[in-house]
Short mmCIF file of C-alpha atoms and ligand atoms in Angstrom, two decimals:
data_model
loop_
_atom_site.label_atom_id
_atom_site.label_comp_id
_atom_site.label_asym_id
_atom_site.label_seq_id
_atom_site.Cartn_x
_atom_site.Cartn_y
_atom_site.Cartn_z
CA MET A 376 146.54 126.40 68.96
CA ALA A 377 145.05 129.75 69.97
CA SER A 378 143.82 132.01 67.17
CA ILE A 379 145.17 135.52 66.67
CA GLU A 380 141.71 136.85 67.60
CA GLN A 381 141.81 135.03 70.95
CA LEU A 382 145.36 136.21 71.62
CA THR A 383 144.38 139.78 70.69
CA GLN A 384 141.61 139.63 73.31
CA GLN A 385 144.09 138.39 75.88
CA PHE A 386 146.51 141.15 74.91
CA ILE A 387 143.83 143.82 75.48
CA GLN A 388 142.87 142.24 78.82
CA GLN A 389 146.50 142.38 79.87
CA PHE A 390 147.57 145.75 78.51
CA GLY A 391 144.32 147.59 77.66
CA GLY A 392 143.83 149.80 74.59
CA GLU A 393 142.65 148.91 71.09
CA ALA A 394 143.41 146.00 68.74
CA ALA A 395 144.33 148.18 65.75
CA GLU A 396 148.02 148.76 66.54
CA ILE A 397 148.83 145.18 67.62
CA LYS A 398 151.14 143.15 65.33
CA ALA A 399 151.65 139.37 65.46
CA PHE A 400 154.81 137.31 64.83
CA HIS A 401 155.70 133.63 65.07
CA ALA A 402 158.91 131.65 65.49
CA PRO A 403 158.94 127.82 65.54
CA GLY A 404 160.67 125.26 67.73
CA ARG A 405 163.17 122.93 66.06
CA VAL A 406 164.06 119.27 65.85
CA ASN A 407 167.55 118.17 64.91
CA LEU A 408 167.56 115.19 62.54
CA ILE A 409 171.27 114.38 62.78
CA GLY A 410 174.52 116.14 63.80
CA GLU A 411 174.43 116.39 67.60
CA HIS A 412 176.98 118.25 69.72
CA THR A 413 178.76 119.24 66.53
CA ASP A 414 177.68 122.90 66.31
CA TYR A 415 180.07 124.32 68.90
CA ASN A 416 182.81 122.20 67.32
CA GLY A 417 182.41 123.95 63.97
CA GLY A 418 180.79 120.94 62.32
CA TYR A 419 177.59 120.18 60.41
CA VAL A 420 174.07 119.97 61.82
CA PHE A 421 170.81 119.08 60.07
CA PRO A 422 167.88 120.60 61.97
CA ALA A 423 164.38 121.51 60.80
CA ALA A 424 161.85 124.06 62.06
CA LEU A 425 158.61 122.71 63.55
CA THR A 426 155.10 123.97 62.78
CA PHE A 427 154.56 124.93 66.44
CA GLY A 428 156.53 127.48 68.40
CA THR A 429 156.02 130.90 69.99
CA THR A 430 153.48 133.49 68.88
CA LEU A 431 154.22 137.07 69.94
CA LEU A 432 151.78 139.97 69.92
CA ILE A 433 153.42 143.36 70.24
CA ARG A 434 152.40 147.04 70.37
CA LYS A 435 154.22 150.31 70.83
CA ARG A 436 153.70 152.26 74.05
CA ASP A 437 153.69 156.02 74.64
CA ASP A 438 156.32 155.75 77.38
CA ARG A 439 159.60 153.82 77.78
CA GLN A 440 158.27 150.80 79.63
CA LEU A 441 158.71 147.22 78.46
CA GLY A 442 155.58 145.22 79.35
CA LEU A 443 156.10 141.43 79.29
CA ALA A 444 153.40 138.78 79.76
CA THR A 445 152.59 135.22 78.72
CA THR A 446 149.36 133.33 78.16
CA ASN A 447 150.95 130.13 79.49
CA PHE A 448 150.76 130.92 83.20
CA PRO A 449 150.22 134.03 85.34
CA SER A 450 153.45 135.97 84.90
CA SER A 451 153.86 139.59 83.85
CA LYS A 452 156.06 142.55 84.58
CA ALA A 453 156.78 146.12 83.47
CA LEU A 454 160.41 147.20 83.17
CA ASP A 455 162.32 150.28 82.08
CA ILE A 456 163.42 149.58 78.48
CA ASP A 457 166.56 151.73 78.98
CA ASN A 458 167.69 149.85 82.06
CA ILE A 459 167.63 146.10 81.37
CA ALA A 460 169.59 143.71 83.59
CA TYR A 461 169.52 139.94 84.21
CA ASP A 462 167.49 138.89 87.24
CA GLU A 463 167.11 135.20 88.04
CA ALA A 464 163.67 135.86 89.56
CA ASP A 465 162.45 137.04 86.14
CA ASP A 466 162.66 133.43 84.89
CA TRP A 467 161.53 133.15 81.19
CA MET A 468 161.46 136.95 80.85
CA ASN A 469 165.25 136.97 80.80
CA TYR A 470 165.02 135.69 77.19
CA PRO A 471 163.16 138.71 75.75
CA LYS A 472 165.09 140.99 78.12
CA GLY A 473 168.37 139.58 76.79
CA ILE A 474 167.29 140.45 73.24
CA VAL A 475 166.40 144.03 74.17
CA TYR A 476 169.76 144.32 75.92
CA GLU A 477 171.76 142.92 72.97
CA LEU A 478 169.91 145.14 70.47
CA GLU A 479 170.81 148.16 72.61
CA GLN A 480 174.43 146.97 72.74
CA LYS A 481 174.36 146.88 68.94
CA GLY A 482 173.36 150.54 68.90
CA ILE A 483 169.59 150.26 68.36
CA LYS A 484 167.91 153.22 70.08
CA PHE A 485 164.32 152.18 70.73
CA SER A 486 161.88 154.88 69.63
CA SER A 487 159.49 153.96 72.48
CA GLY A 488 158.60 151.22 74.95
CA TYR A 489 156.58 148.12 73.92
CA ASP A 490 154.05 145.67 75.30
CA LEU A 491 154.70 142.01 74.42
CA LEU A 492 152.43 139.01 74.96
CA PHE A 493 153.99 135.57 74.37
CA HIS A 494 152.01 132.43 73.62
CA GLY A 495 154.26 129.36 73.82
CA GLU A 496 153.26 126.03 72.24
CA ILE A 497 156.56 124.22 72.87
CA PRO A 498 156.71 122.05 75.99
CA ASN A 499 159.29 123.61 78.32
CA GLY A 500 162.51 121.75 78.96
CA ALA A 501 161.76 119.26 76.17
CA GLY A 502 164.83 120.16 74.14
CA LEU A 503 162.78 121.57 71.25
CA SER A 504 164.31 125.06 71.61
CA SER A 505 161.60 127.01 73.37
CA SER A 506 164.16 129.59 74.51
CA ALA A 507 165.62 130.10 71.01
CA SER A 508 162.07 130.49 69.70
CA ILE A 509 161.33 133.27 72.24
CA GLU A 510 164.63 135.00 71.48
CA VAL A 511 164.30 134.94 67.71
CA VAL A 512 160.65 136.04 67.64
CA THR A 513 161.46 138.93 70.01
CA ALA A 514 164.40 140.12 67.93
CA TYR A 515 162.50 139.86 64.65
CA ALA A 516 159.43 141.66 66.02
CA LEU A 517 161.36 144.52 67.66
CA LEU A 518 163.52 145.10 64.57
CA THR A 519 160.40 145.11 62.37
CA MET A 520 158.60 147.57 64.67
CA GLU A 521 161.66 149.84 64.63
CA GLY A 522 161.89 149.71 60.82
CA GLN A 523 165.33 148.05 61.01
CA PRO A 524 166.65 145.28 58.69
CA THR A 525 165.60 141.75 59.72
CA ASP A 526 168.48 139.63 58.41
CA THR A 527 167.67 136.22 59.86
CA VAL A 528 171.31 135.07 60.02
CA GLN A 529 172.19 138.20 62.04
CA ILE A 530 169.12 137.62 64.23
CA ALA A 531 170.29 134.05 64.94
CA LEU A 532 173.75 135.31 65.94
CA LEU A 533 172.33 138.06 68.16
CA SER A 534 169.95 135.56 69.81
CA GLN A 535 172.79 133.11 70.47
CA LYS A 536 174.87 135.95 71.97
CA SER A 537 172.00 136.86 74.27
CA GLU A 538 171.66 133.24 75.39
CA ASN A 539 175.44 132.90 75.92
CA GLU A 540 176.16 136.21 77.60
CA PHE A 541 172.93 137.56 79.10
CA ASN A 542 171.52 134.17 80.15
CA GLY A 543 174.85 132.41 80.69
CA VAL A 544 174.06 129.26 78.67
CA GLN A 545 176.97 128.25 76.43
CA CYS A 546 174.86 126.88 73.55
CA GLY A 547 176.05 126.70 69.94
CA ILE A 548 174.33 128.35 66.96
CA MET A 549 172.10 125.47 65.79
CA ASP A 550 168.85 126.24 67.63
CA GLN A 551 168.66 129.96 66.93
CA PHE A 552 169.75 129.39 63.33
CA ALA A 553 167.07 126.77 62.64
CA VAL A 554 164.34 128.81 64.31
CA ALA A 555 165.30 131.92 62.32
CA ASN A 556 165.97 130.32 58.90
CA GLY A 557 163.75 127.23 58.66
CA LYS A 558 161.58 126.58 55.62
CA LYS A 559 158.46 124.47 55.25
CA ASP A 560 159.23 120.87 54.19
CA HIS A 561 163.00 121.53 54.24
CA ALA A 562 165.76 120.69 56.68
CA ILE A 563 168.83 122.90 56.97
CA LEU A 564 172.31 121.55 56.32
CA LEU A 565 174.36 124.10 58.25
CA MET A 566 178.13 124.35 58.49
CA CYS A 567 178.44 125.95 61.92
CA ASP A 568 181.98 127.29 61.45
CA THR A 569 181.19 129.41 58.36
CA LEU A 570 177.36 129.56 58.63
CA GLU A 571 177.09 128.45 55.00
CA TYR A 572 173.84 126.56 54.64
CA GLU A 573 171.63 124.70 52.23
CA LEU A 574 167.88 124.12 52.48
CA VAL A 575 167.42 120.42 51.66
CA PRO A 576 163.90 119.20 50.73
CA PHE A 577 162.98 116.56 53.31
CA GLN A 578 160.93 114.21 51.18
CA SER A 579 160.17 111.20 53.30
CA GLY A 580 157.15 109.89 51.38
CA ALA A 581 155.18 107.47 53.54
CA TYR A 582 157.60 107.96 56.44
CA LYS A 583 156.90 110.58 59.09
CA LEU A 584 159.06 112.16 61.74
CA VAL A 585 157.67 111.30 65.16
CA ILE A 586 158.95 113.20 68.18
CA GLY A 587 158.77 111.36 71.49
CA ASN A 588 158.92 113.52 74.61
CA THR A 589 160.40 111.55 77.51
CA ASN A 590 158.93 114.11 79.92
CA LYS A 591 162.11 113.70 81.90
CA ARG A 592 163.19 117.17 83.02
CA ARG A 593 166.70 117.93 81.85
CA GLY A 594 168.15 118.41 85.33
CA LEU A 595 171.91 118.88 85.20
CA VAL A 596 172.01 119.66 81.52
CA ASP A 597 173.85 123.00 81.72
CA SER A 598 176.81 121.79 83.75
CA ALA A 599 177.12 118.53 81.78
CA TYR A 600 176.84 120.49 78.51
CA ASN A 601 179.61 122.90 79.55
CA GLU A 602 181.76 119.96 80.64
CA ARG A 603 181.42 118.35 77.17
CA ARG A 604 182.41 121.65 75.55
CA ALA A 605 185.50 121.86 77.76
CA GLN A 606 186.46 118.27 76.87
CA CYS A 607 186.25 119.09 73.16
CA GLU A 608 188.51 122.10 73.73
CA GLN A 609 190.98 119.85 75.57
CA ALA A 610 191.00 117.44 72.62
CA VAL A 611 191.85 120.36 70.29
CA VAL A 612 194.76 121.38 72.53
CA ASP A 613 196.14 117.81 72.46
CA LEU A 614 195.71 117.52 68.68
CA GLN A 615 197.56 120.79 68.13
CA ALA A 616 200.77 118.76 68.52
CA ALA A 617 200.00 117.47 65.00
CA PHE A 618 197.86 120.37 63.70
CA PRO A 619 199.25 123.62 65.18
CA GLU A 620 196.54 125.74 63.50
CA LEU A 621 193.63 123.63 64.76
CA LYS A 622 190.91 125.67 66.52
CA LEU A 623 187.86 123.38 66.35
CA LEU A 624 187.43 119.61 66.02
CA GLY A 625 185.33 120.14 62.90
CA GLN A 626 188.42 121.32 61.03
CA ILE A 627 189.92 117.82 60.70
CA ASN A 628 188.39 114.85 58.95
CA LEU A 629 187.92 111.33 60.28
CA GLU A 630 191.04 109.99 58.62
CA GLN A 631 193.23 112.76 60.08
CA PHE A 632 191.63 112.23 63.46
CA ASN A 633 192.13 108.47 63.52
CA ALA A 634 195.78 108.82 62.53
CA ASN A 635 196.42 111.23 65.43
CA LYS A 636 193.96 110.38 68.17
CA HIS A 637 196.71 108.78 70.28
CA LEU A 638 197.78 112.38 71.01
CA ILE A 639 194.66 112.75 73.16
CA LYS A 640 195.84 111.31 76.44
CA ASP A 641 192.63 111.09 78.42
CA GLU A 642 190.40 108.24 77.23
CA VAL A 643 187.14 110.03 78.05
CA VAL A 644 188.29 113.14 76.15
CA ARG A 645 189.35 110.92 73.22
CA ASN A 646 185.88 109.32 73.16
CA ARG A 647 184.18 112.72 73.16
CA ALA A 648 186.29 113.84 70.21
CA GLN A 649 185.73 110.52 68.40
CA HIS A 650 181.99 111.12 68.61
CA VAL A 651 182.26 114.65 67.24
CA VAL A 652 184.46 113.78 64.27
CA GLU A 653 182.44 110.66 63.39
CA GLU A 654 179.14 112.50 63.81
CA ILE A 655 180.20 115.22 61.37
CA ASP A 656 181.17 112.49 58.90
CA ARG A 657 177.79 110.81 59.50
CA VAL A 658 175.90 114.00 58.67
CA LEU A 659 177.63 114.18 55.28
CA ARG A 660 176.99 110.51 54.55
CA SER A 661 173.35 110.87 55.56
CA MET A 662 173.04 113.75 53.03
CA ASP A 663 174.20 111.43 50.26
CA ALA A 664 171.63 108.88 51.40
CA LEU A 665 168.87 111.49 51.37
CA LYS A 666 169.83 112.74 47.92
CA ALA A 667 169.74 109.13 46.65
CA ASN A 668 166.29 108.77 48.28
CA ASP A 669 167.69 106.00 50.48
CA LEU A 670 165.65 106.53 53.63
CA GLU A 671 166.73 103.19 55.07
CA ALA A 672 170.34 104.33 55.03
CA PHE A 673 169.32 107.68 56.53
CA GLY A 674 167.59 105.80 59.36
CA GLN A 675 170.73 103.74 59.97
CA TYR A 676 172.75 106.93 60.34
CA MET A 677 170.20 108.22 62.84
CA ASN A 678 170.68 105.02 64.83
CA GLY A 679 174.46 105.35 64.61
CA SER A 680 174.21 108.90 65.91
CA HIS A 681 172.24 107.87 68.98
CA ASP A 682 174.53 104.94 69.78
CA SER A 683 177.56 107.22 69.62
CA LEU A 684 175.86 109.83 71.84
CA ARG A 685 175.13 107.00 74.29
CA ASP A 686 178.51 105.24 74.28
CA LEU A 687 181.10 107.89 73.41
CA TYR A 688 179.57 111.26 74.27
CA GLU A 689 177.49 109.86 77.17
CA VAL A 690 174.63 112.35 77.01
CA THR A 691 171.62 110.03 76.61
CA GLY A 692 170.63 108.55 79.97
CA PRO A 693 168.15 105.74 80.79
CA GLU A 694 164.99 107.53 79.63
CA LEU A 695 166.20 108.41 76.12
CA ASP A 696 167.83 104.99 75.74
CA ALA A 697 164.65 103.17 76.81
CA MET A 698 162.52 105.15 74.37
CA VAL A 699 164.93 104.64 71.47
CA ALA A 700 165.27 100.90 72.19
CA ALA A 701 161.48 100.48 72.22
CA ALA A 702 161.10 102.52 69.03
CA ARG A 703 163.58 100.40 67.12
CA GLN A 704 161.55 97.25 67.88
CA VAL A 705 158.47 98.55 66.08
CA PRO A 706 158.21 97.32 62.46
CA GLY A 707 158.17 100.26 60.05
CA VAL A 708 160.71 102.30 62.05
CA LEU A 709 163.76 103.16 59.94
CA GLY A 710 165.72 104.96 62.66
CA SER A 711 165.42 106.49 66.12
CA ARG A 712 167.64 108.81 68.12
CA MET A 713 167.75 111.48 70.79
CA THR A 714 167.57 115.08 69.57
CA GLY A 715 169.02 118.23 71.18
CA ALA A 716 171.38 118.42 74.12
CA GLY A 717 170.35 115.09 75.70
CA PHE A 718 169.93 113.96 79.35
CA GLY A 719 166.17 113.86 78.81
CA GLY A 720 164.09 115.84 76.38
CA CYS A 721 163.00 114.23 73.12
CA THR A 722 163.70 111.48 70.63
CA VAL A 723 163.01 111.66 66.89
CA SER A 724 162.10 108.59 64.85
CA LEU A 725 161.41 107.96 61.19
CA VAL A 726 158.21 105.89 61.17
CA HIS A 727 156.03 104.50 58.36
CA GLU A 728 152.64 106.21 58.43
CA ASP A 729 150.84 102.86 58.79
CA SER A 730 152.87 102.10 61.94
CA ILE A 731 152.32 105.35 63.84
CA GLU A 732 149.43 104.17 66.03
CA ARG A 733 151.27 100.96 66.89
CA PHE A 734 154.40 103.02 67.54
CA LYS A 735 152.65 105.28 70.05
CA GLU A 736 151.02 102.35 71.83
CA GLU A 737 154.07 100.05 72.03
CA VAL A 738 156.74 102.66 72.66
CA GLY A 739 154.49 104.39 75.20
CA ARG A 740 153.82 101.17 77.08
CA LYS A 741 157.43 99.90 77.10
CA TYR A 742 158.76 103.33 78.02
CA THR A 743 156.40 103.61 80.99
CA GLU A 744 157.28 100.07 82.09
CA ALA A 745 160.99 100.94 81.99
CA THR A 746 160.89 104.40 83.58
CA GLY A 747 157.53 104.98 85.28
CA LEU A 748 157.10 108.13 83.17
CA THR A 749 154.31 108.87 80.68
CA PRO A 750 155.62 110.12 77.31
CA ASP A 751 153.99 112.37 74.71
CA PHE A 752 154.23 111.89 70.96
CA TYR A 753 153.95 114.48 68.19
CA VAL A 754 153.81 113.54 64.52
CA CYS A 755 155.75 116.42 63.16
CA SER A 756 155.58 118.49 60.01
CA ILE A 757 158.40 120.83 59.03
CA GLY A 758 157.39 124.49 59.16
CA ASN A 759 158.79 127.94 58.39
CA GLY A 760 161.28 129.99 60.34
CA VAL A 761 160.39 133.28 62.02
CA GLU A 762 157.76 135.40 60.23
CA GLN A 763 155.21 138.15 60.66
CA LEU A 764 151.67 136.78 60.68
C1 GLA B 1130 171.50 122.26 72.51
C2 GLA B 1130 172.28 123.52 72.13
C3 GLA B 1130 172.71 123.46 70.66
C4 GLA B 1130 173.44 122.14 70.36
C5 GLA B 1130 172.65 120.94 70.88
C6 GLA B 1130 173.42 119.65 70.76
O1 GLA B 1130 170.30 122.19 71.81
O2 GLA B 1130 171.48 124.67 72.33
O3 GLA B 1130 173.52 124.57 70.36
O4 GLA B 1130 174.74 122.16 70.89
O5 GLA B 1130 172.29 121.11 72.25
O6 GLA B 1130 173.61 119.32 69.43
#
């Protein structure tokens, strides 16, 4: 991890001037422990912020330019802050641009232009929310610089809007919410319909969360993701025959669903909805297990979540399935599942600390045998949400 001093030097190399006026901010990535593909259905999720994410150095300018650069690869640009529009060729810069645009839509009149240098520590395309991390840190930093309120729930909503509308990705609220509101050593039980949330201490004793990166690029994820969303909406329409007021699958419980699921004509759509309603139920049961300090039960719910994402929601794919299958064979593993949107990206496993080396060796070897890909593993600690450094 680069130090602020190193990043400050890089900032001055990029934009010139003095160090004195530069401010630093950080937003984490996230891992979701359970509750997958439930957020846009108005259900529960249980994510946690990571200790690594995106560091942003920022300084006011004398003119109305927006200077954007990253330490990760050669890529920089100067834009007119009053004239921001999406441009595919701008690649990652569309995330900070989208935030500037949405803040302007909300009525923020920037007092000047800014220079921004981003330092990303989250592997791209790994499903650990690198884009949400960039969005949230940009919003928090710009609002702070402008002397505006930095309500982290509002920042999460604005960041999601920018991802949905400016960047055209129909994600739910989970990633931006976790990145904005995380707390060290806590996971967030979030009800995505009302945004009520509870910070739950994640006390796992001798068990650690191990993230396994399949290093499989998430190719068709956007179209498959949007298709799943549409199928959930279709299930709601079918279920309205019994529940005329129903807007989101998260508004009925498992019992109500099972008594009426015959109303969903298409079998694939019925399976998608079955996953969502059962997964929401599983999140609540896993909370009871956690409160009773029953980590074994929590691990079983993690396993149940993955199996349902594989068989009913069909968003896992051979790489995630191979990694999870190998993980579950290692003694000392209480549970293992995919995390995030799926189709590649990462798994998360609950592993006894004495088994971590064996886990990396055995899962790594079996995964490579099965897929030809080399994975990465991160033993993860739970960190804070967005903050000024
Ligand atoms: C992605 C989206 C989230 C959520 C997950 C699946 O990470 O950005 O909003 O839908 O997939 O749980």
